[in-house]
PDB file of C-alpha atoms in Angstrom:
ATOM      1  CA  MET R 101    -100.044 -18.082 -18.074  1.00 42.00           C
ATOM      2  CA  SER R 102     -99.430 -16.999 -14.487  1.00 54.00           C
ATOM      3  CA  GLY R 103    -102.664 -15.035 -14.056  1.00 66.00           C
ATOM      4  CA  LYS R 104    -100.831 -12.607 -11.744  1.00 86.00           C
ATOM      5  CA  SER R 105    -101.102  -8.846 -12.245  1.00 91.00           C
ATOM      6  CA  ILE R 106     -98.150  -6.493 -11.953  1.00 94.00           C
ATOM      7  CA  LEU R 107     -98.259  -2.716 -11.666  1.00 96.00           C
ATOM      8  CA  VAL R 108     -95.176  -1.136 -13.263  1.00 96.00           C
ATOM      9  CA  VAL R 109     -94.328   2.348 -11.995  1.00 96.00           C
ATOM     10  CA  GLU R 110     -91.617   3.839 -14.203  1.00 94.00           C
ATOM     11  CA  ASP R 111     -91.390   7.314 -15.734  1.00 92.00           C
ATOM     12  CA  ASN R 112     -88.952   6.445 -18.546  1.00 91.00           C
ATOM     13  CA  LEU R 113     -91.062   5.425 -21.554  1.00 93.00           C
ATOM     14  CA  GLU R 114     -88.436   3.141 -23.081  1.00 93.00           C
ATOM     15  CA  THR R 115     -87.838   1.282 -19.812  1.00 92.00           C
ATOM     16  CA  ARG R 116     -91.574   1.077 -19.136  1.00 92.00           C
ATOM     17  CA  GLU R 117     -92.241  -0.485 -22.539  1.00 93.00           C
ATOM     18  CA  LEU R 118     -89.333  -2.916 -22.107  1.00 93.00           C
ATOM     19  CA  LEU R 119     -90.704  -4.026 -18.739  1.00 94.00           C
ATOM     20  CA  ALA R 120     -94.222  -4.399 -20.121  1.00 94.00           C
ATOM     21  CA  TYR R 121     -92.972  -6.453 -23.069  1.00 94.00           C
ATOM     22  CA  ASN R 122     -91.011  -8.922 -20.930  1.00 94.00           C
ATOM     23  CA  LEU R 123     -93.703  -9.248 -18.284  1.00 94.00           C
ATOM     24  CA  LYS R 124     -96.473  -9.881 -20.812  1.00 93.00           C
ATOM     25  CA  ASN R 125     -94.334 -12.492 -22.557  1.00 93.00           C
ATOM     26  CA  ALA R 126     -93.914 -14.195 -19.174  1.00 92.00           C
ATOM     27  CA  GLY R 127     -97.702 -14.386 -18.784  1.00 92.00           C
ATOM     28  CA  TYR R 128     -98.346 -11.509 -16.407  1.00 92.00           C
ATOM     29  CA  ALA R 129    -101.171  -9.000 -16.730  1.00 91.00           C
ATOM     30  CA  VAL R 130     -99.532  -5.574 -16.743  1.00 94.00           C
ATOM     31  CA  ARG R 131    -100.703  -2.085 -15.834  1.00 93.00           C
ATOM     32  CA  LEU R 132     -98.470   0.953 -16.285  1.00 95.00           C
ATOM     33  CA  ALA R 133     -98.003   4.221 -14.410  1.00 94.00           C
ATOM     34  CA  GLY R 134     -95.515   6.993 -15.098  1.00 93.00           C
ATOM     35  CA  ASP R 135     -95.895   8.906 -11.832  1.00 92.00           C
ATOM     36  CA  GLY R 136     -96.808   8.462  -8.189  1.00 91.00           C
ATOM     37  CA  LEU R 137    -100.385   9.733  -8.252  1.00 92.00           C
ATOM     38  CA  LYS R 138    -101.323   7.439 -11.133  1.00 92.00           C
ATOM     39  CA  ALA R 139     -99.614   4.521  -9.399  1.00 93.00           C
ATOM     40  CA  LEU R 140    -101.578   4.976  -6.166  1.00 93.00           C
ATOM     41  CA  GLU R 141    -104.821   5.394  -8.099  1.00 92.00           C
ATOM     42  CA  LEU R 142    -104.280   2.143 -10.037  1.00 93.00           C
ATOM     43  CA  ALA R 143    -103.111   0.213  -6.970  1.00 92.00           C
ATOM     44  CA  THR R 144    -106.153   1.132  -4.864  1.00 88.00           C
ATOM     45  CA  ARG R 145    -108.665   0.790  -7.685  1.00 86.00           C
ATOM     46  CA  ALA R 146    -107.679  -2.810  -8.458  1.00 85.00           C
ATOM     47  CA  ARG R 147    -105.187  -4.422  -6.091  1.00 87.00           C
ATOM     48  CA  PRO R 148    -102.204  -5.838  -8.061  1.00 90.00           C
ATOM     49  CA  ASP R 149    -100.336  -8.978  -7.072  1.00 90.00           C
ATOM     50  CA  LEU R 150     -97.023  -7.109  -7.158  1.00 94.00           C
ATOM     51  CA  VAL R 151     -95.722  -3.568  -7.712  1.00 95.00           C
ATOM     52  CA  LEU R 152     -92.524  -2.960  -9.662  1.00 95.00           C
ATOM     53  CA  LEU R 153     -91.514   0.489  -8.480  1.00 94.00           C
ATOM     54  CA  ASP R 154     -88.809   2.849  -9.727  1.00 92.00           C
ATOM     55  CA  VAL R 155     -87.258   5.033  -7.015  1.00 90.00           C
ATOM     56  CA  MET R 156     -86.724   8.118  -9.169  1.00 89.00           C
ATOM     57  CA  LEU R 157     -90.069   9.534 -10.321  1.00 89.00           C
ATOM     58  CA  PRO R 158     -91.320  12.996 -11.338  1.00 85.00           C
ATOM     59  CA  GLY R 159     -94.043  15.058  -9.703  1.00 80.00           C
ATOM     60  CA  GLY R 160     -92.711  15.432  -6.175  1.00 82.00           C
ATOM     61  CA  MET R 161     -93.521  11.861  -5.083  1.00 89.00           C
ATOM     62  CA  ASP R 162     -90.649   9.411  -5.444  1.00 91.00           C
ATOM     63  CA  GLY R 163     -90.790   5.636  -5.240  1.00 90.00           C
ATOM     64  CA  LEU R 164     -89.902   5.571  -1.552  1.00 90.00           C
ATOM     65  CA  GLU R 165     -92.901   7.743  -0.699  1.00 91.00           C
ATOM     66  CA  ILE R 166     -95.161   5.571  -2.866  1.00 93.00           C
ATOM     67  CA  CYS R 167     -93.865   2.456  -1.096  1.00 91.00           C
ATOM     68  CA  ARG R 168     -94.567   4.053   2.283  1.00 88.00           C
ATOM     69  CA  ARG R 169     -98.124   4.919   1.286  1.00 90.00           C
ATOM     70  CA  LEU R 170     -98.794   1.477  -0.168  1.00 91.00           C
ATOM     71  CA  LYS R 171     -97.598  -0.228   3.016  1.00 86.00           C
ATOM     72  CA  GLN R 172     -99.692   2.058   5.253  1.00 83.00           C
ATOM     73  CA  ASP R 173    -102.916   1.618   3.273  1.00 83.00           C
ATOM     74  CA  GLU R 174    -105.027  -1.337   4.449  1.00 74.00           C
ATOM     75  CA  ARG R 175    -106.054  -1.982   0.837  1.00 79.00           C
ATOM     76  CA  THR R 176    -102.505  -2.402  -0.470  1.00 86.00           C
ATOM     77  CA  ARG R 177    -100.295  -3.127   2.524  1.00 81.00           C
ATOM     78  CA  GLY R 178    -100.028  -6.828   1.652  1.00 81.00           C
ATOM     79  CA  VAL R 179     -98.948  -6.197  -1.940  1.00 89.00           C
ATOM     80  CA  PRO R 180     -95.258  -7.075  -2.397  1.00 90.00           C
ATOM     81  CA  VAL R 181     -93.044  -4.313  -3.795  1.00 92.00           C
ATOM     82  CA  ILE R 182     -89.822  -4.658  -5.768  1.00 93.00           C
ATOM     83  CA  MET R 183     -87.833  -1.438  -6.017  1.00 91.00           C
ATOM     84  CA  LEU R 184     -85.832  -0.495  -9.115  1.00 90.00           C
ATOM     85  CA  THR R 185     -82.817   1.489  -7.915  1.00 85.00           C
ATOM     86  CA  ALA R 186     -79.804   3.156  -9.498  1.00 78.00           C
ATOM     87  CA  LEU R 187     -76.729   0.940  -9.500  1.00 61.00           C
ATOM     88  CA  GLY R 188     -74.749   1.462  -6.297  1.00 65.00           C
ATOM     89  CA  ASP R 189     -77.407   3.604  -4.587  1.00 66.00           C
ATOM     90  CA  GLU R 190     -77.292   1.757  -1.282  1.00 73.00           C
ATOM     91  CA  VAL R 191     -79.207   4.384   0.698  1.00 74.00           C
ATOM     92  CA  ASP R 192     -82.337   4.026  -1.445  1.00 72.00           C
ATOM     93  CA  ARG R 193     -82.169   0.253  -1.173  1.00 71.00           C
ATOM     94  CA  ILE R 194     -81.876   0.313   2.619  1.00 80.00           C
ATOM     95  CA  VAL R 195     -84.670   2.859   3.037  1.00 79.00           C
ATOM     96  CA  GLY R 196     -86.904   0.910   0.646  1.00 77.00           C
ATOM     97  CA  LEU R 197     -86.425  -2.314   2.607  1.00 80.00           C
ATOM     98  CA  GLU R 198     -87.072  -0.469   5.882  1.00 79.00           C
ATOM     99  CA  LEU R 199     -90.336   0.862   4.451  1.00 81.00           C
ATOM    100  CA  GLY R 200     -91.465  -2.685   3.673  1.00 82.00           C
ATOM    101  CA  ALA R 201     -90.267  -3.394   0.128  1.00 86.00           C
ATOM    102  CA  GLU R 202     -89.646  -7.105  -0.393  1.00 85.00           C
ATOM    103  CA  ASP R 203     -86.706  -6.806  -2.788  1.00 87.00           C
ATOM    104  CA  TYR R 204     -84.797  -4.451  -5.036  1.00 87.00           C
ATOM    105  CA  VAL R 205     -83.206  -4.751  -8.482  1.00 88.00           C
ATOM    106  CA  PRO R 206     -80.424  -2.343  -9.512  1.00 87.00           C
ATOM    107  CA  LYS R 207     -80.439  -0.668 -12.913  1.00 86.00           C
ATOM    108  CA  PRO R 208     -79.414  -1.586 -15.524  1.00 85.00           C
ATOM    109  CA  PHE R 209     -81.111  -4.919 -14.916  1.00 87.00           C
ATOM    110  CA  SER R 210     -81.243  -8.233 -16.716  1.00 89.00           C
ATOM    111  CA  PRO R 211     -84.837  -9.055 -17.759  1.00 90.00           C
ATOM    112  CA  ARG R 212     -84.178 -12.712 -16.919  1.00 91.00           C
ATOM    113  CA  GLU R 213     -82.947 -11.875 -13.408  1.00 91.00           C
ATOM    114  CA  LEU R 214     -85.887  -9.538 -12.872  1.00 93.00           C
ATOM    115  CA  LEU R 215     -88.394 -12.237 -13.832  1.00 93.00           C
ATOM    116  CA  LEU R 216     -86.711 -14.683 -11.446  1.00 92.00           C
ATOM    117  CA  ARG R 217     -86.868 -12.116  -8.619  1.00 90.00           C
ATOM    118  CA  ILE R 218     -90.549 -11.458  -9.338  1.00 93.00           C
ATOM    119  CA  LYS R 219     -91.346 -15.167  -9.311  1.00 90.00           C
ATOM    120  CA  ALA R 220     -89.504 -15.674  -6.010  1.00 88.00           C
ATOM    121  CA  VAL R 221     -91.186 -12.705  -4.300  1.00 88.00           C
ATOM    122  CA  LEU R 222     -94.654 -13.791  -5.456  1.00 87.00           C
ATOM    123  CA  ARG R 223     -94.012 -17.310  -4.173  1.00 83.00           C
ATOM    124  CA  ARG R 224     -92.800 -16.071  -0.771  1.00 76.00           C
ATOM    125  CA  SER R 225     -95.564 -13.538  -0.336  1.00 72.00           C
ATOM    126  CA  GLY R 226     -98.235 -16.076  -1.251  1.00 66.00           C
ATOM    127  CA  SER R 227     -96.945 -18.599   1.261  1.00 57.00           C
ATOM    128  CA  ALA R 228     -96.516 -15.981   3.979  1.00 57.00           C
ATOM    129  CA  ALA R 229     -99.986 -14.530   3.471  1.00 57.00           C
ATOM    130  CA  ALA R 230    -101.644 -17.934   3.605  1.00 55.00           C
ATOM    131  CA  ALA R 231     -99.701 -18.902   6.712  1.00 53.00           C
ATOM    132  CA  ALA R 232    -100.373 -15.609   8.475  1.00 55.00           C
ATOM    133  CA  GLU R 233    -104.115 -15.941   8.025  1.00 60.00           C
ATOM    134  CA  ASP R 234    -104.079 -19.187  10.000  1.00 69.00           C
ATOM    135  CA  GLY R 235    -101.219 -18.615  12.379  1.00 78.00           C
ATOM    136  CA  PHE R 236     -97.629 -19.614  12.910  1.00 85.00           C
ATOM    137  CA  ARG R 237     -95.863 -22.749  14.116  1.00 85.00           C
ATOM    138  CA  GLU R 238     -92.129 -23.137  14.506  1.00 87.00           C
ATOM    139  CA  ALA R 239     -90.023 -24.853  17.160  1.00 86.00           C
ATOM    140  CA  GLY R 240     -92.102 -24.512  20.357  1.00 90.00           C
ATOM    141  CA  LEU R 241     -93.989 -21.366  19.404  1.00 92.00           C
ATOM    142  CA  VAL R 242     -97.540 -22.028  18.202  1.00 91.00           C
ATOM    143  CA  ILE R 243     -99.886 -19.169  17.265  1.00 90.00           C
ATOM    144  CA  ASP R 244    -103.511 -19.646  16.202  1.00 87.00           C
ATOM    145  CA  PHE R 245    -104.925 -16.307  15.119  1.00 82.00           C
ATOM    146  CA  ALA R 246    -108.469 -17.555  14.606  1.00 77.00           C
ATOM    147  CA  ALA R 247    -108.597 -18.981  18.137  1.00 82.00           C
ATOM    148  CA  HIS R 248    -106.595 -16.087  19.638  1.00 85.00           C
ATOM    149  CA  SER R 249    -104.304 -18.606  21.292  1.00 90.00           C
ATOM    150  CA  VAL R 250    -100.543 -18.752  21.777  1.00 93.00           C
ATOM    151  CA  SER R 251     -98.469 -21.459  23.386  1.00 93.00           C
ATOM    152  CA  VAL R 252     -94.781 -21.518  24.276  1.00 93.00           C
ATOM    153  CA  ASP R 253     -93.199 -24.951  24.549  1.00 91.00           C
ATOM    154  CA  GLY R 254     -96.595 -26.491  25.180  1.00 91.00           C
ATOM    155  CA  GLU R 255     -97.712 -23.963  27.800  1.00 93.00           C
ATOM    156  CA  ALA R 256    -100.613 -21.622  26.991  1.00 93.00           C
ATOM    157  CA  VAL R 257     -99.755 -17.923  27.133  1.00 94.00           C
ATOM    158  CA  ALA R 258    -102.373 -15.257  27.800  1.00 92.00           C
ATOM    159  CA  LEU R 259    -102.037 -12.242  25.510  1.00 91.00           C
ATOM    160  CA  THR R 260    -104.165  -9.130  25.554  1.00 91.00           C
ATOM    161  CA  SER R 261    -106.167  -8.206  22.464  1.00 87.00           C
ATOM    162  CA  THR R 262    -103.616  -5.535  21.563  1.00 89.00           C
ATOM    163  CA  GLU R 263    -100.708  -7.933  22.017  1.00 92.00           C
ATOM    164  CA  HIS R 264    -102.431 -10.393  19.659  1.00 90.00           C
ATOM    165  CA  LYS R 265    -102.805  -7.631  17.060  1.00 87.00           C
ATOM    166  CA  VAL R 266     -99.169  -6.611  17.400  1.00 91.00           C
ATOM    167  CA  LEU R 267     -98.009 -10.221  17.075  1.00 92.00           C
ATOM    168  CA  ARG R 268    -100.181 -10.752  14.021  1.00 88.00           C
ATOM    169  CA  GLU R 269     -98.720  -7.678  12.308  1.00 86.00           C
ATOM    170  CA  LEU R 270     -95.211  -8.937  13.019  1.00 89.00           C
ATOM    171  CA  VAL R 271     -95.900 -12.453  11.748  1.00 87.00           C
ATOM    172  CA  ARG R 272     -97.684 -11.222   8.623  1.00 80.00           C
ATOM    173  CA  SER R 273     -94.596  -9.150   7.793  1.00 79.00           C
ATOM    174  CA  LYS R 274     -92.067 -11.802   8.833  1.00 80.00           C
ATOM    175  CA  GLY R 275     -88.548 -10.747   7.886  1.00 79.00           C
ATOM    176  CA  ARG R 276     -89.544  -7.155   7.106  1.00 79.00           C
ATOM    177  CA  VAL R 277     -89.070  -4.160   9.367  1.00 83.00           C
ATOM    178  CA  LEU R 278     -92.248  -2.519  10.632  1.00 84.00           C
ATOM    179  CA  GLN R 279     -91.940   1.126  11.611  1.00 83.00           C
ATOM    180  CA  ARG R 280     -93.389   2.170  14.957  1.00 85.00           C
ATOM    181  CA  GLU R 281     -95.630   4.680  13.180  1.00 81.00           C
ATOM    182  CA  ARG R 282     -97.069   1.967  10.968  1.00 78.00           C
ATOM    183  CA  LEU R 283     -97.824  -0.227  13.972  1.00 83.00           C
ATOM    184  CA  LEU R 284     -99.601   2.678  15.653  1.00 81.00           C
ATOM    185  CA  ASP R 285    -101.699   3.204  12.514  1.00 77.00           C
ATOM    186  CA  THR R 286    -102.638  -0.448  12.007  1.00 77.00           C
ATOM    187  CA  VAL R 287    -102.943  -1.858  15.545  1.00 82.00           C
ATOM    188  CA  TRP R 288    -104.459   1.042  17.439  1.00 75.00           C
ATOM    189  CA  ASP R 289    -107.541   3.055  16.481  1.00 58.00           C
ATOM    190  CA  THR R 290    -106.931   6.012  14.197  1.00 48.00           C
ATOM    191  CA  ASP R 291    -108.092   8.368  16.973  1.00 52.00           C
ATOM    192  CA  PHE R 292    -105.637   6.900  19.467  1.00 55.00           C
ATOM    193  CA  ASP R 293    -103.158   9.551  20.612  1.00 59.00           C
ATOM    194  CA  GLY R 294    -100.207   7.276  21.184  1.00 63.00           C
ATOM    195  CA  THR R 295     -96.461   7.608  20.687  1.00 72.00           C
ATOM    196  CA  SER R 296     -93.591   5.312  19.790  1.00 74.00           C
ATOM    197  CA  ARG R 297     -93.243   4.613  23.527  1.00 83.00           C
ATOM    198  CA  THR R 298     -96.661   2.955  23.415  1.00 87.00           C
ATOM    199  CA  VAL R 299     -95.342   0.489  20.836  1.00 89.00           C
ATOM    200  CA  ASP R 300     -92.125  -0.101  22.785  1.00 91.00           C
ATOM    201  CA  THR R 301     -94.058  -0.815  25.992  1.00 92.00           C
ATOM    202  CA  HIS R 302     -96.260  -3.427  24.304  1.00 92.00           C
ATOM    203  CA  MET R 303     -93.218  -5.011  22.654  1.00 94.00           C
ATOM    204  CA  ARG R 304     -91.535  -5.434  26.028  1.00 94.00           C
ATOM    205  CA  ARG R 305     -94.636  -7.093  27.463  1.00 94.00           C
ATOM    206  CA  LEU R 306     -95.014  -9.318  24.409  1.00 95.00           C
ATOM    207  CA  ARG R 307     -91.390 -10.410  24.561  1.00 95.00           C
ATOM    208  CA  ALA R 308     -91.703 -11.242  28.243  1.00 95.00           C
ATOM    209  CA  LYS R 309     -94.579 -13.611  27.443  1.00 95.00           C
ATOM    210  CA  LEU R 310     -92.763 -15.273  24.523  1.00 95.00           C
ATOM    211  CA  GLY R 311     -90.057 -16.601  26.852  1.00 93.00           C
ATOM    212  CA  PRO R 312     -87.225 -18.287  24.888  1.00 92.00           C
ATOM    213  CA  TYR R 313     -88.677 -16.859  21.659  1.00 94.00           C
ATOM    214  CA  ALA R 314     -88.476 -13.237  22.811  1.00 94.00           C
ATOM    215  CA  GLU R 315     -85.453 -12.617  20.581  1.00 93.00           C
ATOM    216  CA  TRP R 316     -87.569 -13.484  17.534  1.00 94.00           C
ATOM    217  CA  VAL R 317     -89.066 -10.003  17.944  1.00 94.00           C
ATOM    218  CA  GLU R 318     -86.037  -8.013  16.874  1.00 93.00           C
ATOM    219  CA  THR R 319     -85.496  -4.303  17.454  1.00 92.00           C
ATOM    220  CA  VAL R 320     -84.135  -2.448  14.436  1.00 87.00           C
ATOM    221  CA  ARG R 321     -82.546   0.587  16.023  1.00 84.00           C
ATOM    222  CA  GLY R 322     -84.069   3.892  14.978  1.00 81.00           C
ATOM    223  CA  VAL R 323     -86.696   2.248  12.750  1.00 82.00           C
ATOM    224  CA  GLY R 324     -88.983  -0.306  14.388  1.00 87.00           C
ATOM    225  CA  TYR R 325     -89.381  -4.054  14.837  1.00 91.00           C
ATOM    226  CA  ARG R 326     -89.065  -7.245  12.827  1.00 90.00           C
ATOM    227  CA  PHE R 327     -90.253 -10.812  13.426  1.00 91.00           C
ATOM    228  CA  LYS R 328     -87.254 -12.999  12.650  1.00 88.00           C
ATOM    229  CA  PRO R 329     -87.344 -16.616  13.883  1.00 87.00           C
ATOM    230  CA  LEU R 330     -83.938 -17.788  15.071  1.00 82.00           C
ATOM    231  CA  PRO R 331     -82.561 -21.228  15.849  1.00 73.00           C
ATOM    232  CA  ILE R 332     -83.231 -22.298  19.418  1.00 62.00           C
ATOM    233  CA  PRO R 333     -80.248 -24.021  21.056  1.00 52.00           C
ATOM    234  CA  ALA R 334     -80.969 -27.603  22.011  1.00 52.00           C
ATOM    235  CA  LYS R 335     -81.365 -28.182  25.719  1.00 53.00           C
ATOM    236  CA  GLU R 336     -78.499 -30.072  27.285  1.00 51.00           C
ATOM    237  CA  PRO R 337     -79.524 -33.395  28.786  1.00 50.00           C
ATOM    238  CA  GLN R 338     -79.600 -33.448  32.560  1.00 51.00           C
ATOM    239  CA  HIS R 339     -77.246 -35.997  34.119  1.00 54.00           C
ATOM    240  CA  ARG R 340     -78.224 -37.702  37.294  1.00 49.00           C
TER     241      ARG R 340
END
């Protein structure tokens, strides 16, 4: 038994029961919701390990809106989300990933493929969460969140408290796009009257301090930012 809990949000009764059957047989604890309000209530009452979320839902709150709310809520923001989308509906898939969903599965889906996707997402999210709590180390970039320290190629870099918070949000969501609005909500106080320019200004300062790793903080035009480590070209040996 996996011991992991999955919240299934699907309005079609037949599909919901099929999902529950396969997930329970795979050892997952399953909770079911047929609409957005019920889904948010269940997710905040007892945090699931993963949310399986249909895009098309009744009641005026679709899956994309639920995903947005889950990722903005401190209680559920770290819960991985897999979107169930109509076959060929590329727009929903792109928007879902931009909102923070970890993966998507088109309908009609293969139960075996779905279980493999769920297993992979849970494995990645578990590793990323554990790593983000401690810090990050790759190539010459070393981040220790507990000690509030950052070094670039062995040289200590002084970051402000806000820059540390921004960097932590990026690392915790490595590979996923963070909207400017979400960064404003999570990094700055709720009473802070800032704009997207505030985020952009801090990103420029952060990049300047990261030196050769500045490009790891990627701008996603019209949406926000993503932490995406890239290969660093090897330095050419100096000839005397």
